[in-house]
mmCIF file of C-alpha atoms in Angstrom:
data_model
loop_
_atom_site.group_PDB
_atom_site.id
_atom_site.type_symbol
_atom_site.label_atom_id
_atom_site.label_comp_id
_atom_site.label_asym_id
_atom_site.label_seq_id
_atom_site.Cartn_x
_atom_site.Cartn_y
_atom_site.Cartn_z
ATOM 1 C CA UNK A 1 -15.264 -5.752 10.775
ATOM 2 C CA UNK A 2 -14.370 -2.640 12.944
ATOM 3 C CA UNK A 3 -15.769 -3.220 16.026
ATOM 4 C CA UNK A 4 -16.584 0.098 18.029
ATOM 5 C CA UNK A 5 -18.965 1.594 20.915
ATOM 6 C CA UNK A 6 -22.447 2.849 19.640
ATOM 7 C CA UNK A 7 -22.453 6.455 19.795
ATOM 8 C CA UNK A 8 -25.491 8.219 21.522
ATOM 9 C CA UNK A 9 -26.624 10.533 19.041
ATOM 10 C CA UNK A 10 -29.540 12.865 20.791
ATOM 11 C CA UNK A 11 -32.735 12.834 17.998
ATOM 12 C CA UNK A 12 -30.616 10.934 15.393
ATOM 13 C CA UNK A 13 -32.373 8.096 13.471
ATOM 14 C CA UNK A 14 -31.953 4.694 15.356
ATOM 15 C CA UNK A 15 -28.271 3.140 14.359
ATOM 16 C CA UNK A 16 -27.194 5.947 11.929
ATOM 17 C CA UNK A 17 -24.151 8.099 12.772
ATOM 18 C CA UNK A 18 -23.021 10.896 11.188
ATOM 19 C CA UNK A 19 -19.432 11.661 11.284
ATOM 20 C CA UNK A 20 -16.585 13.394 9.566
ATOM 21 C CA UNK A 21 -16.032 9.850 7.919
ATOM 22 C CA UNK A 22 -19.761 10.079 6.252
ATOM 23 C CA UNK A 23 -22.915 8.451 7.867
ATOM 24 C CA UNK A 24 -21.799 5.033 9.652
ATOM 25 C CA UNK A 25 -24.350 2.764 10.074
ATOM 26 C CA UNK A 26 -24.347 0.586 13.223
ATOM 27 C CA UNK A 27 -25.584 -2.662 14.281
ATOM 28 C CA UNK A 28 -28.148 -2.953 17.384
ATOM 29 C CA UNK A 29 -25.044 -4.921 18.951
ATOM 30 C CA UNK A 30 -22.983 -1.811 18.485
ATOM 31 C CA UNK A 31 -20.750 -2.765 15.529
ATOM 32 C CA UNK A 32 -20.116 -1.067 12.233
ATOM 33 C CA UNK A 33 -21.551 -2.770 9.254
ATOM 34 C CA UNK A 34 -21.009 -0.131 6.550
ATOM 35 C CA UNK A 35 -20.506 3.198 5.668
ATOM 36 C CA UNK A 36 -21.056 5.825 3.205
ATOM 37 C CA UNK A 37 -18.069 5.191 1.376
ATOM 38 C CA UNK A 38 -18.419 2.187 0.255
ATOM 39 C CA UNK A 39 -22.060 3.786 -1.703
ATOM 40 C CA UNK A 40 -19.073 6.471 -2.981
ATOM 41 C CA UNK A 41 -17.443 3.431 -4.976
ATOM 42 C CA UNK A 42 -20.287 1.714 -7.111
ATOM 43 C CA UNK A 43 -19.835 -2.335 -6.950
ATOM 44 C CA UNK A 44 -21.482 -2.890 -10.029
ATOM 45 C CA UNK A 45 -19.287 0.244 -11.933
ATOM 46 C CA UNK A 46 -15.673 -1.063 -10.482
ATOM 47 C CA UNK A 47 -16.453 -5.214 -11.396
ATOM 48 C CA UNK A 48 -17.318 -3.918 -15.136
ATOM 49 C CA UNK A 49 -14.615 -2.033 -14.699
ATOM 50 C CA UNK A 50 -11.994 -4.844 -13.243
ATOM 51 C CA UNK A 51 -13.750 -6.815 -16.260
ATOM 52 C CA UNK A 52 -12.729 -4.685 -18.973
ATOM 53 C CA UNK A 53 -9.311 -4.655 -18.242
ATOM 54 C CA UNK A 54 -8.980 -8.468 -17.977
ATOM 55 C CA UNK A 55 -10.656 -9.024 -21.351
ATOM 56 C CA UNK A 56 -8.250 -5.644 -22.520
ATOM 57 C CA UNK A 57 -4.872 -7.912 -21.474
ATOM 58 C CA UNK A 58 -6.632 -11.128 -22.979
ATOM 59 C CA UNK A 59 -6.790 -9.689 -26.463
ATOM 60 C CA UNK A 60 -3.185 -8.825 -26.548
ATOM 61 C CA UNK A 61 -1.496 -10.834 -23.912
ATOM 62 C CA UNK A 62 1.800 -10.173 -23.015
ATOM 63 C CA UNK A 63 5.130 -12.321 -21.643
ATOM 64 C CA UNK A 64 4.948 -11.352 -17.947
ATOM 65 C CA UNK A 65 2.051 -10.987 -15.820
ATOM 66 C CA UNK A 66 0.493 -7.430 -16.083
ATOM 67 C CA UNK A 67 0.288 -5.514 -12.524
ATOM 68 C CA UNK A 68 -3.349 -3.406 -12.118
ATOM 69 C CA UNK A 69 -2.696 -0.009 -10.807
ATOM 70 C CA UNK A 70 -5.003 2.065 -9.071
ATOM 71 C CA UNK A 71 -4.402 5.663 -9.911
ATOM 72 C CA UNK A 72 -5.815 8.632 -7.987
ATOM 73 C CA UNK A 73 -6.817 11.947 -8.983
ATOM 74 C CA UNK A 74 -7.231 14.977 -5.317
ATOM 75 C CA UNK A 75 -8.759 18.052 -5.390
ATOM 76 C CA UNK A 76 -8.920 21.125 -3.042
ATOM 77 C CA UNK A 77 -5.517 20.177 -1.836
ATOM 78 C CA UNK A 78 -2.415 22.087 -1.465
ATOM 79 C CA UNK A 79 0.475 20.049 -1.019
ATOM 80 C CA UNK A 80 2.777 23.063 -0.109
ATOM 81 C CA UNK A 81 0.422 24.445 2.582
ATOM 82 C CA UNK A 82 -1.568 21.281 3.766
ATOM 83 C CA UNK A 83 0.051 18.388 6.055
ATOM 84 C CA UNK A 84 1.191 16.083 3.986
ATOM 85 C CA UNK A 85 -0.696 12.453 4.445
ATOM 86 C CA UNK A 86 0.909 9.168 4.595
ATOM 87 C CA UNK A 87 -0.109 5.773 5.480
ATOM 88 C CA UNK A 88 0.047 2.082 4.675
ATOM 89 C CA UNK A 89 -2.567 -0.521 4.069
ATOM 90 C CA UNK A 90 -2.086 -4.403 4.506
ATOM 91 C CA UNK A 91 -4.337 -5.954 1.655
ATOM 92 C CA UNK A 92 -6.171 -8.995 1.543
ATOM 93 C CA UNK A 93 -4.774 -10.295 -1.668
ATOM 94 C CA UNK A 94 -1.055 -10.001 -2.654
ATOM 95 C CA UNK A 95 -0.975 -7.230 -5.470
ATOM 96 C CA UNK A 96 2.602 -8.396 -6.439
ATOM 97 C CA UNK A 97 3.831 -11.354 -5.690
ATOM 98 C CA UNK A 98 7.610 -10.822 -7.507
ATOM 99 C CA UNK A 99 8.101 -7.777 -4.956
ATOM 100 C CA UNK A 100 11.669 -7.440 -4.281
ATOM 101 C CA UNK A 101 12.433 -7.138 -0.479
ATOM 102 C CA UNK A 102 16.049 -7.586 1.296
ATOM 103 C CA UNK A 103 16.453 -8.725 4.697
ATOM 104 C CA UNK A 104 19.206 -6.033 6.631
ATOM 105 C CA UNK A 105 19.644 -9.141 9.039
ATOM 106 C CA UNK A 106 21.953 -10.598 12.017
ATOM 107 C CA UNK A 107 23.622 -13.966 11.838
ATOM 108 C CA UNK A 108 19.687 -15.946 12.606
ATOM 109 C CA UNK A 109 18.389 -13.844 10.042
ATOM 110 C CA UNK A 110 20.269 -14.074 7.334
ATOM 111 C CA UNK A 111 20.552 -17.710 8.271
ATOM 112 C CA UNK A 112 16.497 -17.585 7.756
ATOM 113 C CA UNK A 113 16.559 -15.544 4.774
ATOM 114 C CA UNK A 114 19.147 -18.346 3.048
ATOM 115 C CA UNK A 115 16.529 -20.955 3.443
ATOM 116 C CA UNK A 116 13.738 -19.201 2.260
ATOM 117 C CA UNK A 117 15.439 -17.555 -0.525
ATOM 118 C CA UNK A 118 15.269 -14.147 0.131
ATOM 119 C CA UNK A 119 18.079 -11.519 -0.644
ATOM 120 C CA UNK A 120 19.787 -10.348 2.545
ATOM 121 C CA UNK A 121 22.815 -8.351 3.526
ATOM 122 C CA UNK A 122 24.521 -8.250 7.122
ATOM 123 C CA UNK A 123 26.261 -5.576 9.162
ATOM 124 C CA UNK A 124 29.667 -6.183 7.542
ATOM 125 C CA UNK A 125 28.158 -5.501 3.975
ATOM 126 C CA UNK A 126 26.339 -2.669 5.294
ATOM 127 C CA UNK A 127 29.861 -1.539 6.884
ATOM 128 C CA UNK A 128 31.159 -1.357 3.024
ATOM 129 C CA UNK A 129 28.442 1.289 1.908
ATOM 130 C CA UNK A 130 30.601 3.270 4.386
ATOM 131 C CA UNK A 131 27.331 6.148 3.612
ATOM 132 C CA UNK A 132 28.087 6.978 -0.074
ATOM 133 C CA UNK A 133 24.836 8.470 -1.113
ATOM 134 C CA UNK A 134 25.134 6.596 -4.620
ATOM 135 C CA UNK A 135 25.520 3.084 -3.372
ATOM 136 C CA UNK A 136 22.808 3.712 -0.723
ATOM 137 C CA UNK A 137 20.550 5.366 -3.531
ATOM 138 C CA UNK A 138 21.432 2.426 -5.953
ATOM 139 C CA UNK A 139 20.303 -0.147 -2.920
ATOM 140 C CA UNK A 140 17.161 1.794 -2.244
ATOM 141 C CA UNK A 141 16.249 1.668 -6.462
ATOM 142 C CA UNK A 142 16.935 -2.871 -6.457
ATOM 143 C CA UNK A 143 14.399 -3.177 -3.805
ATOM 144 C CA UNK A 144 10.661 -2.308 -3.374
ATOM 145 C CA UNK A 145 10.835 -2.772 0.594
ATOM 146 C CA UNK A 146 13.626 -3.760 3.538
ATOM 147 C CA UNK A 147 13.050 -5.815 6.774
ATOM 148 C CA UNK A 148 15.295 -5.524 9.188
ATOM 149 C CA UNK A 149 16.791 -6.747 12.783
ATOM 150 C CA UNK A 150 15.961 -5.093 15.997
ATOM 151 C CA UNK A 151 19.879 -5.082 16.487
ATOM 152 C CA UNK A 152 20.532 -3.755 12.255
ATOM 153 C CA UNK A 153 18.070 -1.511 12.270
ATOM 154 C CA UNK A 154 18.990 0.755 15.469
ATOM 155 C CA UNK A 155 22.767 0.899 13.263
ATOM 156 C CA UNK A 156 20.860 2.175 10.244
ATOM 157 C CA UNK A 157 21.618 6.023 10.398
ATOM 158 C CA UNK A 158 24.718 5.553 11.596
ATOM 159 C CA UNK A 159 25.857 2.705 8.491
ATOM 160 C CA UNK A 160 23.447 4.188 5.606
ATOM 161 C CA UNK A 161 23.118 7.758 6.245
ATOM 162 C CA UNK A 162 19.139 9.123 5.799
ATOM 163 C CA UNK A 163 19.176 7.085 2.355
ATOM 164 C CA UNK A 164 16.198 4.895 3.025
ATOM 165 C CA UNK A 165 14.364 7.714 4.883
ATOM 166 C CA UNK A 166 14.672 9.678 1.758
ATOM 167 C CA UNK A 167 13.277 7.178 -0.648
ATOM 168 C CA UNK A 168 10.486 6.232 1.834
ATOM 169 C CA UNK A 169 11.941 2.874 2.326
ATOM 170 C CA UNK A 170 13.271 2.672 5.720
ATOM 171 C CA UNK A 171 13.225 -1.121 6.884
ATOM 172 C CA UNK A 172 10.091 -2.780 8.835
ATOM 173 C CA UNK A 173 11.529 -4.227 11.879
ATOM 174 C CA UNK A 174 11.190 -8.073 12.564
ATOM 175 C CA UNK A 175 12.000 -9.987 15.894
ATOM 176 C CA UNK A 176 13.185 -13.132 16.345
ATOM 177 C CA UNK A 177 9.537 -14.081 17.280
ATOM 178 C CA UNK A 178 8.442 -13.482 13.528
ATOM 179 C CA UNK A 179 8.295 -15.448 10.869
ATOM 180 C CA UNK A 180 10.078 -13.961 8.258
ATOM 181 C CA UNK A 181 8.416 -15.448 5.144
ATOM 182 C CA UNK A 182 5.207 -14.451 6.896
ATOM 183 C CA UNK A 183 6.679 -10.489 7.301
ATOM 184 C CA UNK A 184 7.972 -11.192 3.679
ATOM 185 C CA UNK A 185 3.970 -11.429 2.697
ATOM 186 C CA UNK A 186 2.881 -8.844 4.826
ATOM 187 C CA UNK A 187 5.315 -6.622 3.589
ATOM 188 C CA UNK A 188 4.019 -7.716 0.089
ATOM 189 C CA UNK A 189 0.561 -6.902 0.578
ATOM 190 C CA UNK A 190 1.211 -3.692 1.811
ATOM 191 C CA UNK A 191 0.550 -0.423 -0.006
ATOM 192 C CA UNK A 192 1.237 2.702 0.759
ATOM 193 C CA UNK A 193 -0.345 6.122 0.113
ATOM 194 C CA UNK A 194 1.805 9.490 0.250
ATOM 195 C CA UNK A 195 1.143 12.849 -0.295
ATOM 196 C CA UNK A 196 3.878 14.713 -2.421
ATOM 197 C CA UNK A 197 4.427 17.844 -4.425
ATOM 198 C CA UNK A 198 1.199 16.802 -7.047
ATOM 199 C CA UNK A 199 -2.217 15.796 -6.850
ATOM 200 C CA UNK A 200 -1.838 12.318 -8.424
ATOM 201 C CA UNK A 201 -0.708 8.957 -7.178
ATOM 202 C CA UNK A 202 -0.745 5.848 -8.319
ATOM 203 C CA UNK A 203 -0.385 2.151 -6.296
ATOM 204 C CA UNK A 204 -0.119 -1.506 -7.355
ATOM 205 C CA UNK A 205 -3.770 -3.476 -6.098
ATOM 206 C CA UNK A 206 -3.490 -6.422 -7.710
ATOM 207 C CA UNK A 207 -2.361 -8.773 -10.983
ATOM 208 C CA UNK A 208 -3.806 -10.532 -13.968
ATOM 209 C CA UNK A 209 -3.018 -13.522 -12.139
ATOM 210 C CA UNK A 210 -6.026 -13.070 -9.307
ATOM 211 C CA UNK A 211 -9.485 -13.836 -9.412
ATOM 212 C CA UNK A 212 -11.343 -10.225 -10.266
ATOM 213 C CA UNK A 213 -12.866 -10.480 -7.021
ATOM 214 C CA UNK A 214 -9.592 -10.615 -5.303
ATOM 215 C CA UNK A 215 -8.940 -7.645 -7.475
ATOM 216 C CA UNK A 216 -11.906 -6.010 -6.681
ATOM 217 C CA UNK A 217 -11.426 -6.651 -3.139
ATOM 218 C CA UNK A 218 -7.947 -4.917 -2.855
ATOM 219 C CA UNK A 219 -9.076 -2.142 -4.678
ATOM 220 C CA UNK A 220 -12.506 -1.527 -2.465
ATOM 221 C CA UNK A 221 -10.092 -1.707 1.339
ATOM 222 C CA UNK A 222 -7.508 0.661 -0.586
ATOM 223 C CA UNK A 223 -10.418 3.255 -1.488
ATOM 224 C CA UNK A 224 -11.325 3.331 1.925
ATOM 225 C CA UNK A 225 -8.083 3.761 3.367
ATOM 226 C CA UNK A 226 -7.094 6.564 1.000
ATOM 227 C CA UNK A 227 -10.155 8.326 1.761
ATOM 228 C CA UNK A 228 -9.846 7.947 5.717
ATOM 229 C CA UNK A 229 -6.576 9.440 5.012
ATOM 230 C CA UNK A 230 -7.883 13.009 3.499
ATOM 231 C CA UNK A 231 -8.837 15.781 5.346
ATOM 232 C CA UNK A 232 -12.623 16.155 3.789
ATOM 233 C CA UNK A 233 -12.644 12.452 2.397
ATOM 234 C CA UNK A 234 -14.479 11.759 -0.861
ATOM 235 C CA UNK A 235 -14.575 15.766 -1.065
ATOM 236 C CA UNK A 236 -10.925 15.423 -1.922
ATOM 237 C CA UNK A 237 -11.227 13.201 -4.733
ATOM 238 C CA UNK A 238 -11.614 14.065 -7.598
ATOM 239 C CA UNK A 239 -11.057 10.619 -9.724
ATOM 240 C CA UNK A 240 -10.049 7.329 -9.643
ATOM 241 C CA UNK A 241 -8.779 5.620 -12.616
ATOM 242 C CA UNK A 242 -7.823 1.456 -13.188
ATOM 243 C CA UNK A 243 -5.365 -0.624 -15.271
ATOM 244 C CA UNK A 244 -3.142 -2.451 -16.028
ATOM 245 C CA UNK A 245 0.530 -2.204 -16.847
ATOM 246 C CA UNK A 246 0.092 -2.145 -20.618
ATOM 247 C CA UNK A 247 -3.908 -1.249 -20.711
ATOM 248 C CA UNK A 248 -6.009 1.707 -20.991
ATOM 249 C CA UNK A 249 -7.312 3.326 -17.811
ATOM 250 C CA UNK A 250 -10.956 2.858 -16.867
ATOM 251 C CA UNK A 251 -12.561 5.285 -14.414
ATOM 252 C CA UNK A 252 -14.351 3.729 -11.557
ATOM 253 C CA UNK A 253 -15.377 7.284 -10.097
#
């Protein structure tokens, strides 16, 4: 719950707050219990929604387990003259849990990433890319994310080139204070919306393996985030579509 002061609103109706974020309503304790977006994104619409594709991927089941995608659909943007948004959202639920991520570690890291399994390279490997733009571009295409060490990741530009930059994957640092497999899952249950040259996007929000109110879930915080994101919020959207990797989409506004 986002905790924040209780604006004084002069005349306003007692705990309602209208905003550039829609009409916030607070609690007499000064909290915000719920906003106009959520009313944006019917409940009832999305879980028949999350439903249908469920019993779609039951009828014809396939041999690996099916991703849902969120796609997106903006309006009264122009991606050439208007700033360009970006952000992340950590998710409740893990949307896919076969993410590939690679640990650009020192000697306790890679030590770490050994015993938990996870694919890691160190300085010396890093040293052999010596920048080529094709065996940087070919690293950036085997993995979905990078972690790295506060000492790897200040040697970044200097080993890789802008590589990672490019491909919007430069590493998440992690300190010797983390736990790795715990930065693994964050990293995991991370999504991230960009703005590029079109008015579409489309992110992973969950799997056939979850509950569909872990599914719903995911999608619901990742609505909201997206919207925060946009200049005149829902006014920029113009749909929002849902399925799965081998299902028809279902629109859910």
């Amino acid at each position: 719950m986002c905790l924040l002061p209780k604006p004084a609103v002069p005349g306003a109706p007692s705990g309602w707050f209208p905003s550039a974020r829609g009409v916030l309503l607070w609690s007499p304790c000064g909290s915000l219990i719920s906003s106009s977006y959520e009313g944006k994104l019917q409940s009832e619409a999305l879980k028949e929604a999350i439903s249908q594709v469920v019993a779609d991927a039951k009828v014809k089941p396939r041999k690996f387990t099916e991703t849902v995608e969120l796609q997106i659909g903006l309006k009264n943007y122009d991606p050439q003259k208007d700033k360009r948004f970006s952000g992340s959202v950590k998710l409740p639920h893990i949307p896919r849990p076969k993410m590939k991520v690679c640990m650009l570690g020192d000697a306790q890291h890679v030590e770490e990433a050994e015993r938990i399994g996870l694919d890691h390279m160190d300085v010396e490997a890093l040293k052999k890319m010596n920048k080529n733009k094709k065996l940087v571009k070919k690293l950036a295409k085997r993995y979905h994310a990078f972690l790295a060490s506060e000492s790897v990741i200040k040697q970044i530009p200097r080993l890789l080139g802008p590589g990672l930059n490019k491909a919007g994957k430069f590493p998440t640092l992690v300190t010797h204070q983390d736990s790795l497999e715990t930065k693994v899952n964050e990293t995991k249950a991370t999504v991230k919306f960009q703005l590029k040259k079109v008015l579409c996007m489309g992110v992973a929000v969950g799997n056939l393996s979850m509950e569909e109110k872990q599914i719903q879930q995911n999608i619901q915080m990742s609505v909201n985030f997206l919207v925060s994101l946009l200049k005149k919020n829902w006014q920029n959207v113009r749909c929002l579509y849902i399925k799965s990797t081998m299902g028809k989409p279902y629109r859910v506004f």
